[in-house]
């Protein structure tokens, strides 16, 4: 199962994903490629694969990305290899923007799409400032772009308002638990049950009058 998490920059996606992964077994994280420069706290290969524009464009032309988009003036993409590499962890979480989510919806319609909504515009600004890792122009652009991004929420399967962090973590964990019970995610558990119903009648215990 693929979990697609979107929402404006600063709404708390990374924080929520980290906490839900800590509390939930079997959730791998797809590390995206990006052309933006690393923030002081970020590590190459952990938060992102930081690559030059030429390399990103080469990968895009070669069809290496499941989806990619230009976001806040930089290129971001989910490589197919990255998603495949995480498969043994059972489920994979993508933290991508709304344009990327639309591309994944077309290619993997059975994925679970979650929108993270900030509690208010003022609080989003406070969180971006508090994180303190974006230059003032980058911060202003992210706030401006948020107005358009939040309008995409009806396209998603679920919306979590990240006001109280503990509540939002609980809600996201509930969504993961529910999505894991969808028919498409249950084939391994259902196989033996379905198999037991396809055995020949002669194999079943006989009952009824006149039989020993
Ligand atoms: P995103 O990944 O969506 O860009 P982050 O996870 O980096 O956002 O969060 C942005 C900032 O907001 C961080 O400083 C984080 O600690 C803070 N934050 C996240 N969730 C909450 C919350 N529920 N209440 C208060 N601050 C939060
Ligand atoms: P940031 O620069 O704050 O880490 O991320 C900016 C935006 O890019 C966020 O909305 C984030 O979800 C999005 N993003 C991160 N990785 C990808 C990706 O691989 N593909 C797409 N389409 N968006 C991404």
mmCIF file of C-alpha atoms and ligand atoms in Angstrom:
data_model
loop_
_atom_site.group_PDB
_atom_site.id
_atom_site.type_symbol
_atom_site.label_atom_id
_atom_site.label_comp_id
_atom_site.label_asym_id
_atom_site.label_seq_id
_atom_site.Cartn_x
_atom_site.Cartn_y
_atom_site.Cartn_z
ATOM 1 C CA UNK A 1 0.000 0.000 0.000
ATOM 2 C CA UNK A 2 1.228 3.464 -0.925
ATOM 3 C CA UNK A 3 0.390 6.376 1.423
ATOM 4 C CA UNK A 4 0.528 9.797 -0.234
ATOM 5 C CA UNK A 5 0.770 12.697 2.226
ATOM 6 C CA UNK A 6 0.368 16.254 0.893
ATOM 7 C CA UNK A 7 -0.183 19.713 2.342
ATOM 8 C CA UNK A 8 1.393 23.167 2.319
ATOM 9 C CA UNK A 9 4.992 23.620 3.405
ATOM 10 C CA UNK A 10 5.174 24.031 7.192
ATOM 11 C CA UNK A 11 1.839 22.316 7.975
ATOM 12 C CA UNK A 12 3.751 19.511 9.745
ATOM 13 C CA UNK A 13 3.956 16.648 7.224
ATOM 14 C CA UNK A 14 7.532 15.620 8.105
ATOM 15 C CA UNK A 15 6.816 15.849 11.848
ATOM 16 C CA UNK A 16 3.645 13.754 11.533
ATOM 17 C CA UNK A 17 5.187 11.144 9.248
ATOM 18 C CA UNK A 18 8.189 10.732 11.548
ATOM 19 C CA UNK A 19 6.005 10.237 14.607
ATOM 20 C CA UNK A 20 3.522 7.887 12.909
ATOM 21 C CA UNK A 21 6.412 5.791 11.546
ATOM 22 C CA UNK A 22 7.932 5.619 15.021
ATOM 23 C CA UNK A 23 4.661 4.275 16.414
ATOM 24 C CA UNK A 24 3.646 2.023 13.495
ATOM 25 C CA UNK A 25 5.424 -1.057 12.183
ATOM 26 C CA UNK A 26 5.993 -1.632 8.473
ATOM 27 C CA UNK A 27 5.946 1.951 7.164
ATOM 28 C CA UNK A 28 8.876 2.749 4.863
ATOM 29 C CA UNK A 29 9.613 6.303 3.711
ATOM 30 C CA UNK A 30 10.421 7.192 0.120
ATOM 31 C CA UNK A 31 13.323 9.678 0.051
ATOM 32 C CA UNK A 32 12.655 12.109 -2.816
ATOM 33 C CA UNK A 33 15.127 13.704 -5.217
ATOM 34 C CA UNK A 34 15.300 17.499 -5.238
ATOM 35 C CA UNK A 35 17.297 20.300 -6.849
ATOM 36 C CA UNK A 36 16.906 22.696 -3.893
ATOM 37 C CA UNK A 37 19.847 23.259 -1.544
ATOM 38 C CA UNK A 38 19.847 21.361 1.774
ATOM 39 C CA UNK A 39 18.620 23.130 4.927
ATOM 40 C CA UNK A 40 21.161 23.265 7.789
ATOM 41 C CA UNK A 41 19.560 20.282 9.550
ATOM 42 C CA UNK A 42 19.109 18.107 6.446
ATOM 43 C CA UNK A 43 21.254 15.154 5.394
ATOM 44 C CA UNK A 44 21.749 13.921 1.846
ATOM 45 C CA UNK A 45 20.200 10.477 1.378
ATOM 46 C CA UNK A 46 18.111 10.794 4.562
ATOM 47 C CA UNK A 47 15.828 13.804 4.028
ATOM 48 C CA UNK A 48 16.333 14.030 0.258
ATOM 49 C CA UNK A 49 18.698 12.978 -2.477
ATOM 50 C CA UNK A 50 20.071 16.433 -3.333
ATOM 51 C CA UNK A 51 20.980 16.512 -7.031
ATOM 52 C CA UNK A 52 21.961 19.139 -9.632
ATOM 53 C CA UNK A 53 19.273 20.247 -12.122
ATOM 54 C CA UNK A 54 21.060 18.483 -15.029
ATOM 55 C CA UNK A 55 20.989 15.131 -13.226
ATOM 56 C CA UNK A 56 17.331 15.560 -12.243
ATOM 57 C CA UNK A 57 16.380 16.375 -15.843
ATOM 58 C CA UNK A 58 18.319 13.369 -17.140
ATOM 59 C CA UNK A 59 16.468 11.108 -14.705
ATOM 60 C CA UNK A 60 13.107 12.621 -15.714
ATOM 61 C CA UNK A 61 13.848 12.105 -19.431
ATOM 62 C CA UNK A 62 14.867 8.486 -18.756
ATOM 63 C CA UNK A 63 11.507 7.827 -17.031
ATOM 64 C CA UNK A 64 13.108 7.183 -13.633
ATOM 65 C CA UNK A 65 10.400 9.064 -11.707
ATOM 66 C CA UNK A 66 6.990 7.758 -10.661
ATOM 67 C CA UNK A 67 6.059 11.451 -10.455
ATOM 68 C CA UNK A 68 7.874 14.785 -10.419
ATOM 69 C CA UNK A 69 6.947 18.467 -10.256
ATOM 70 C CA UNK A 70 8.278 21.999 -9.909
ATOM 71 C CA UNK A 71 7.378 23.199 -6.402
ATOM 72 C CA UNK A 72 8.234 26.624 -4.898
ATOM 73 C CA UNK A 73 10.722 27.109 -7.773
ATOM 74 C CA UNK A 74 12.623 23.796 -7.382
ATOM 75 C CA UNK A 75 12.282 20.314 -8.884
ATOM 76 C CA UNK A 76 11.147 17.403 -6.715
ATOM 77 C CA UNK A 77 10.520 13.784 -7.704
ATOM 78 C CA UNK A 78 9.821 10.291 -6.410
ATOM 79 C CA UNK A 79 12.096 7.777 -8.109
ATOM 80 C CA UNK A 80 10.580 4.405 -8.996
ATOM 81 C CA UNK A 81 13.719 2.698 -7.633
ATOM 82 C CA UNK A 82 13.239 4.383 -4.246
ATOM 83 C CA UNK A 83 9.648 3.110 -3.913
ATOM 84 C CA UNK A 84 10.663 -0.417 -4.966
ATOM 85 C CA UNK A 85 13.561 -0.390 -2.496
ATOM 86 C CA UNK A 86 11.134 0.294 0.390
ATOM 87 C CA UNK A 87 8.611 -2.408 -0.605
ATOM 88 C CA UNK A 88 9.960 -5.050 1.790
ATOM 89 C CA UNK A 89 8.849 -2.728 4.604
ATOM 90 C CA UNK A 90 5.243 -3.552 3.545
ATOM 91 C CA UNK A 91 3.901 -0.009 3.004
ATOM 92 C CA UNK A 92 5.567 3.123 1.655
ATOM 93 C CA UNK A 93 4.878 6.767 2.603
ATOM 94 C CA UNK A 94 5.386 9.601 0.086
ATOM 95 C CA UNK A 95 5.597 13.236 1.259
ATOM 96 C CA UNK A 96 4.832 15.049 -2.012
ATOM 97 C CA UNK A 97 3.009 18.144 -3.245
ATOM 98 C CA UNK A 98 -0.497 18.198 -4.720
ATOM 99 C CA UNK A 99 0.709 18.080 -8.361
ATOM 100 C CA UNK A 100 2.691 14.932 -7.570
ATOM 101 C CA UNK A 101 -0.298 13.440 -5.730
ATOM 102 C CA UNK A 102 -2.416 13.910 -8.878
ATOM 103 C CA UNK A 103 0.173 12.022 -10.966
ATOM 104 C CA UNK A 104 0.280 9.163 -8.443
ATOM 105 C CA UNK A 105 -3.545 9.048 -8.414
ATOM 106 C CA UNK A 106 -3.489 8.403 -12.194
ATOM 107 C CA UNK A 107 -0.810 5.695 -11.952
ATOM 108 C CA UNK A 108 -1.689 4.044 -8.623
ATOM 109 C CA UNK A 109 -5.397 4.763 -8.001
ATOM 110 C CA UNK A 110 -5.556 2.271 -5.103
ATOM 111 C CA UNK A 111 -3.034 4.325 -3.057
ATOM 112 C CA UNK A 112 -4.304 6.125 0.060
ATOM 113 C CA UNK A 113 -4.281 9.941 -0.295
ATOM 114 C CA UNK A 114 -4.143 12.126 2.841
ATOM 115 C CA UNK A 115 -4.174 15.929 2.973
ATOM 116 C CA UNK A 116 -2.651 17.664 6.001
ATOM 117 C CA UNK A 117 -4.347 21.011 6.697
ATOM 118 C CA UNK A 118 -2.773 23.678 8.947
ATOM 119 C CA UNK A 119 -5.150 25.045 11.614
ATOM 120 C CA UNK A 120 -4.956 28.611 10.189
ATOM 121 C CA UNK A 121 -2.852 30.823 7.893
ATOM 122 C CA UNK A 122 -1.323 32.694 10.844
ATOM 123 C CA UNK A 123 -0.249 29.458 12.516
ATOM 124 C CA UNK A 124 1.294 28.218 9.240
ATOM 125 C CA UNK A 125 3.377 31.421 9.094
ATOM 126 C CA UNK A 126 4.432 30.957 12.742
ATOM 127 C CA UNK A 127 5.504 27.345 12.103
ATOM 128 C CA UNK A 128 7.519 28.238 9.015
ATOM 129 C CA UNK A 129 9.226 31.031 10.962
ATOM 130 C CA UNK A 130 9.808 28.808 13.991
ATOM 131 C CA UNK A 131 11.413 26.115 11.830
ATOM 132 C CA UNK A 132 13.749 28.930 10.842
ATOM 133 C CA UNK A 133 15.422 27.052 8.009
ATOM 134 C CA UNK A 134 14.097 28.933 4.984
ATOM 135 C CA UNK A 135 15.364 32.315 3.719
ATOM 136 C CA UNK A 136 12.748 35.135 4.020
ATOM 137 C CA UNK A 137 11.979 35.045 0.242
ATOM 138 C CA UNK A 138 11.551 31.256 0.310
ATOM 139 C CA UNK A 139 9.256 31.558 3.341
ATOM 140 C CA UNK A 140 7.109 34.238 1.649
ATOM 141 C CA UNK A 141 6.803 32.117 -1.493
ATOM 142 C CA UNK A 142 5.741 29.062 0.503
ATOM 143 C CA UNK A 143 3.015 31.068 2.236
ATOM 144 C CA UNK A 144 1.816 32.475 -1.087
ATOM 145 C CA UNK A 145 1.752 29.010 -2.699
ATOM 146 C CA UNK A 146 -0.170 27.622 0.312
ATOM 147 C CA UNK A 147 -3.308 29.536 -0.755
ATOM 148 C CA UNK A 148 -3.567 27.520 -3.974
ATOM 149 C CA UNK A 149 -2.380 24.243 -2.420
ATOM 150 C CA UNK A 150 -5.052 24.096 0.286
ATOM 151 C CA UNK A 151 -7.792 24.348 -2.341
ATOM 152 C CA UNK A 152 -6.837 20.820 -3.523
ATOM 153 C CA UNK A 153 -8.030 19.136 -0.304
ATOM 154 C CA UNK A 154 -11.317 17.717 -1.782
ATOM 155 C CA UNK A 155 -9.255 15.532 -4.168
ATOM 156 C CA UNK A 156 -7.915 13.504 -1.212
ATOM 157 C CA UNK A 157 -9.401 10.470 0.592
ATOM 158 C CA UNK A 158 -8.828 11.961 4.057
ATOM 159 C CA UNK A 159 -8.059 15.352 5.631
ATOM 160 C CA UNK A 160 -6.169 15.698 8.921
ATOM 161 C CA UNK A 161 -6.094 19.152 10.555
ATOM 162 C CA UNK A 162 -2.718 19.374 12.282
ATOM 163 C CA UNK A 163 -3.631 21.569 15.256
ATOM 164 C CA UNK A 164 -2.905 19.444 18.328
ATOM 165 C CA UNK A 165 0.021 17.232 17.258
ATOM 166 C CA UNK A 166 -0.999 14.226 19.397
ATOM 167 C CA UNK A 167 -4.532 14.237 17.947
ATOM 168 C CA UNK A 168 -3.228 14.565 14.386
ATOM 169 C CA UNK A 169 -0.820 11.642 14.910
ATOM 170 C CA UNK A 170 -3.713 9.531 16.223
ATOM 171 C CA UNK A 171 -5.861 10.443 13.224
ATOM 172 C CA UNK A 172 -3.114 9.575 10.749
ATOM 173 C CA UNK A 173 -2.497 6.269 12.524
ATOM 174 C CA UNK A 174 -6.233 5.511 12.304
ATOM 175 C CA UNK A 175 -6.159 6.200 8.562
ATOM 176 C CA UNK A 176 -3.182 3.858 8.107
ATOM 177 C CA UNK A 177 -4.969 1.141 10.100
ATOM 178 C CA UNK A 178 -8.188 1.540 8.064
ATOM 179 C CA UNK A 179 -6.379 1.579 4.704
ATOM 180 C CA UNK A 180 -4.602 -1.635 5.647
ATOM 181 C CA UNK A 181 -8.043 -3.294 5.889
ATOM 182 C CA UNK A 182 -9.057 -2.383 2.328
ATOM 183 C CA UNK A 183 -9.744 -5.445 0.120
ATOM 184 C CA UNK A 184 -6.752 -4.685 -2.159
ATOM 185 C CA UNK A 185 -4.396 -4.761 0.845
ATOM 186 C CA UNK A 186 -5.754 -8.037 2.240
ATOM 187 C CA UNK A 187 -4.849 -10.621 -0.399
ATOM 188 C CA UNK A 188 -2.287 -12.495 1.753
ATOM 189 C CA UNK A 189 -4.663 -12.822 4.724
ATOM 190 C CA UNK A 190 -7.654 -13.735 2.532
ATOM 191 C CA UNK A 191 -5.953 -16.350 0.337
ATOM 192 C CA UNK A 192 -6.227 -19.306 2.795
ATOM 193 C CA UNK A 193 -9.775 -18.335 3.765
ATOM 194 C CA UNK A 194 -10.916 -18.168 0.137
ATOM 195 C CA UNK A 195 -9.024 -21.414 -0.560
ATOM 196 C CA UNK A 196 -10.979 -23.212 2.164
ATOM 197 C CA UNK A 197 -14.198 -22.409 0.299
ATOM 198 C CA UNK A 198 -13.037 -23.807 -3.023
ATOM 199 C CA UNK A 199 -12.275 -27.374 -1.803
ATOM 200 C CA UNK A 200 -14.438 -30.121 -3.343
ATOM 201 C CA UNK A 201 -17.683 -31.059 -1.506
ATOM 202 C CA UNK A 202 -16.269 -34.573 -0.949
ATOM 203 C CA UNK A 203 -13.555 -33.087 1.231
ATOM 204 C CA UNK A 204 -16.046 -31.565 3.596
ATOM 205 C CA UNK A 205 -17.318 -33.530 6.648
ATOM 206 C CA UNK A 206 -20.533 -35.378 5.803
ATOM 207 C CA UNK A 207 -23.591 -34.813 7.916
ATOM 208 C CA UNK A 208 -27.249 -35.829 7.639
ATOM 209 C CA UNK A 209 -29.608 -38.716 8.261
ATOM 210 C CA UNK A 210 -28.684 -42.285 7.398
ATOM 211 C CA UNK A 211 -24.948 -41.739 7.280
ATOM 212 C CA UNK A 212 -22.610 -43.474 9.684
HETATM 213 P P1 LIG B 1 6.334 20.239 6.579
HETATM 214 O O1 LIG B 1 7.065 18.930 6.522
HETATM 215 O O2 LIG B 1 4.874 20.100 6.261
HETATM 216 O O3 LIG B 1 6.988 21.316 5.767
HETATM 217 P P2 LIG B 1 7.341 20.356 9.339
HETATM 218 O O4 LIG B 1 7.036 18.970 9.818
HETATM 219 O O5 LIG B 1 8.756 20.683 8.995
HETATM 220 O O6 LIG B 1 6.382 20.760 8.092
HETATM 221 O O7 LIG B 1 6.792 21.364 10.466
HETATM 222 C C1 LIG B 1 7.015 22.766 10.396
HETATM 223 C C2 LIG B 1 7.240 23.301 11.804
HETATM 224 O O8 LIG B 1 6.022 23.212 12.560
HETATM 225 C C3 LIG B 1 8.298 22.531 12.605
HETATM 226 O O9 LIG B 1 9.053 23.440 13.367
HETATM 227 C C4 LIG B 1 7.465 21.602 13.509
HETATM 228 O O10 LIG B 1 8.152 21.309 14.710
HETATM 229 C C5 LIG B 1 6.225 22.447 13.764
HETATM 230 N N1 LIG B 1 4.983 21.669 13.988
HETATM 231 C C6 LIG B 1 4.557 20.570 13.323
HETATM 232 N N2 LIG B 1 3.356 20.166 13.795
HETATM 233 C C7 LIG B 1 3.003 21.024 14.787
HETATM 234 C C8 LIG B 1 1.867 21.140 15.664
HETATM 235 N N3 LIG B 1 0.836 20.295 15.613
HETATM 236 N N4 LIG B 1 1.849 22.157 16.555
HETATM 237 C C9 LIG B 1 2.886 23.042 16.616
HETATM 238 N N5 LIG B 1 3.984 22.995 15.831
HETATM 239 C C10 LIG B 1 4.051 22.001 14.909
HETATM 240 P P1 LIG B 2 10.388 21.200 1.227
HETATM 241 O O1 LIG B 2 11.279 21.977 0.314
HETATM 242 O O2 LIG B 2 9.683 22.071 2.243
HETATM 243 O O3 LIG B 2 11.047 19.988 1.825
HETATM 244 O O4 LIG B 2 9.206 20.617 0.313
HETATM 245 C C1 LIG B 2 8.449 21.497 -0.461
HETATM 246 C C2 LIG B 2 7.294 20.743 -1.079
HETATM 247 O O5 LIG B 2 7.780 19.768 -1.985
HETATM 248 C C3 LIG B 2 6.412 20.009 -0.073
HETATM 249 O O6 LIG B 2 5.059 20.240 -0.427
HETATM 250 C C4 LIG B 2 6.755 18.567 -0.286
HETATM 251 O O7 LIG B 2 5.674 17.707 -0.013
HETATM 252 C C5 LIG B 2 7.063 18.579 -1.769
HETATM 253 N N1 LIG B 2 7.846 17.408 -2.204
HETATM 254 C C6 LIG B 2 8.845 16.777 -1.532
HETATM 255 N N2 LIG B 2 9.290 15.729 -2.235
HETATM 256 C C7 LIG B 2 8.534 15.669 -3.367
HETATM 257 C C8 LIG B 2 8.492 14.780 -4.490
HETATM 258 O O8 LIG B 2 9.218 13.810 -4.599
HETATM 259 N N3 LIG B 2 7.593 15.064 -5.451
HETATM 260 C C9 LIG B 2 6.742 16.137 -5.384
HETATM 261 N N4 LIG B 2 5.869 16.299 -6.385
HETATM 262 N N5 LIG B 2 6.742 16.972 -4.341
HETATM 263 C C10 LIG B 2 7.635 16.749 -3.345
#
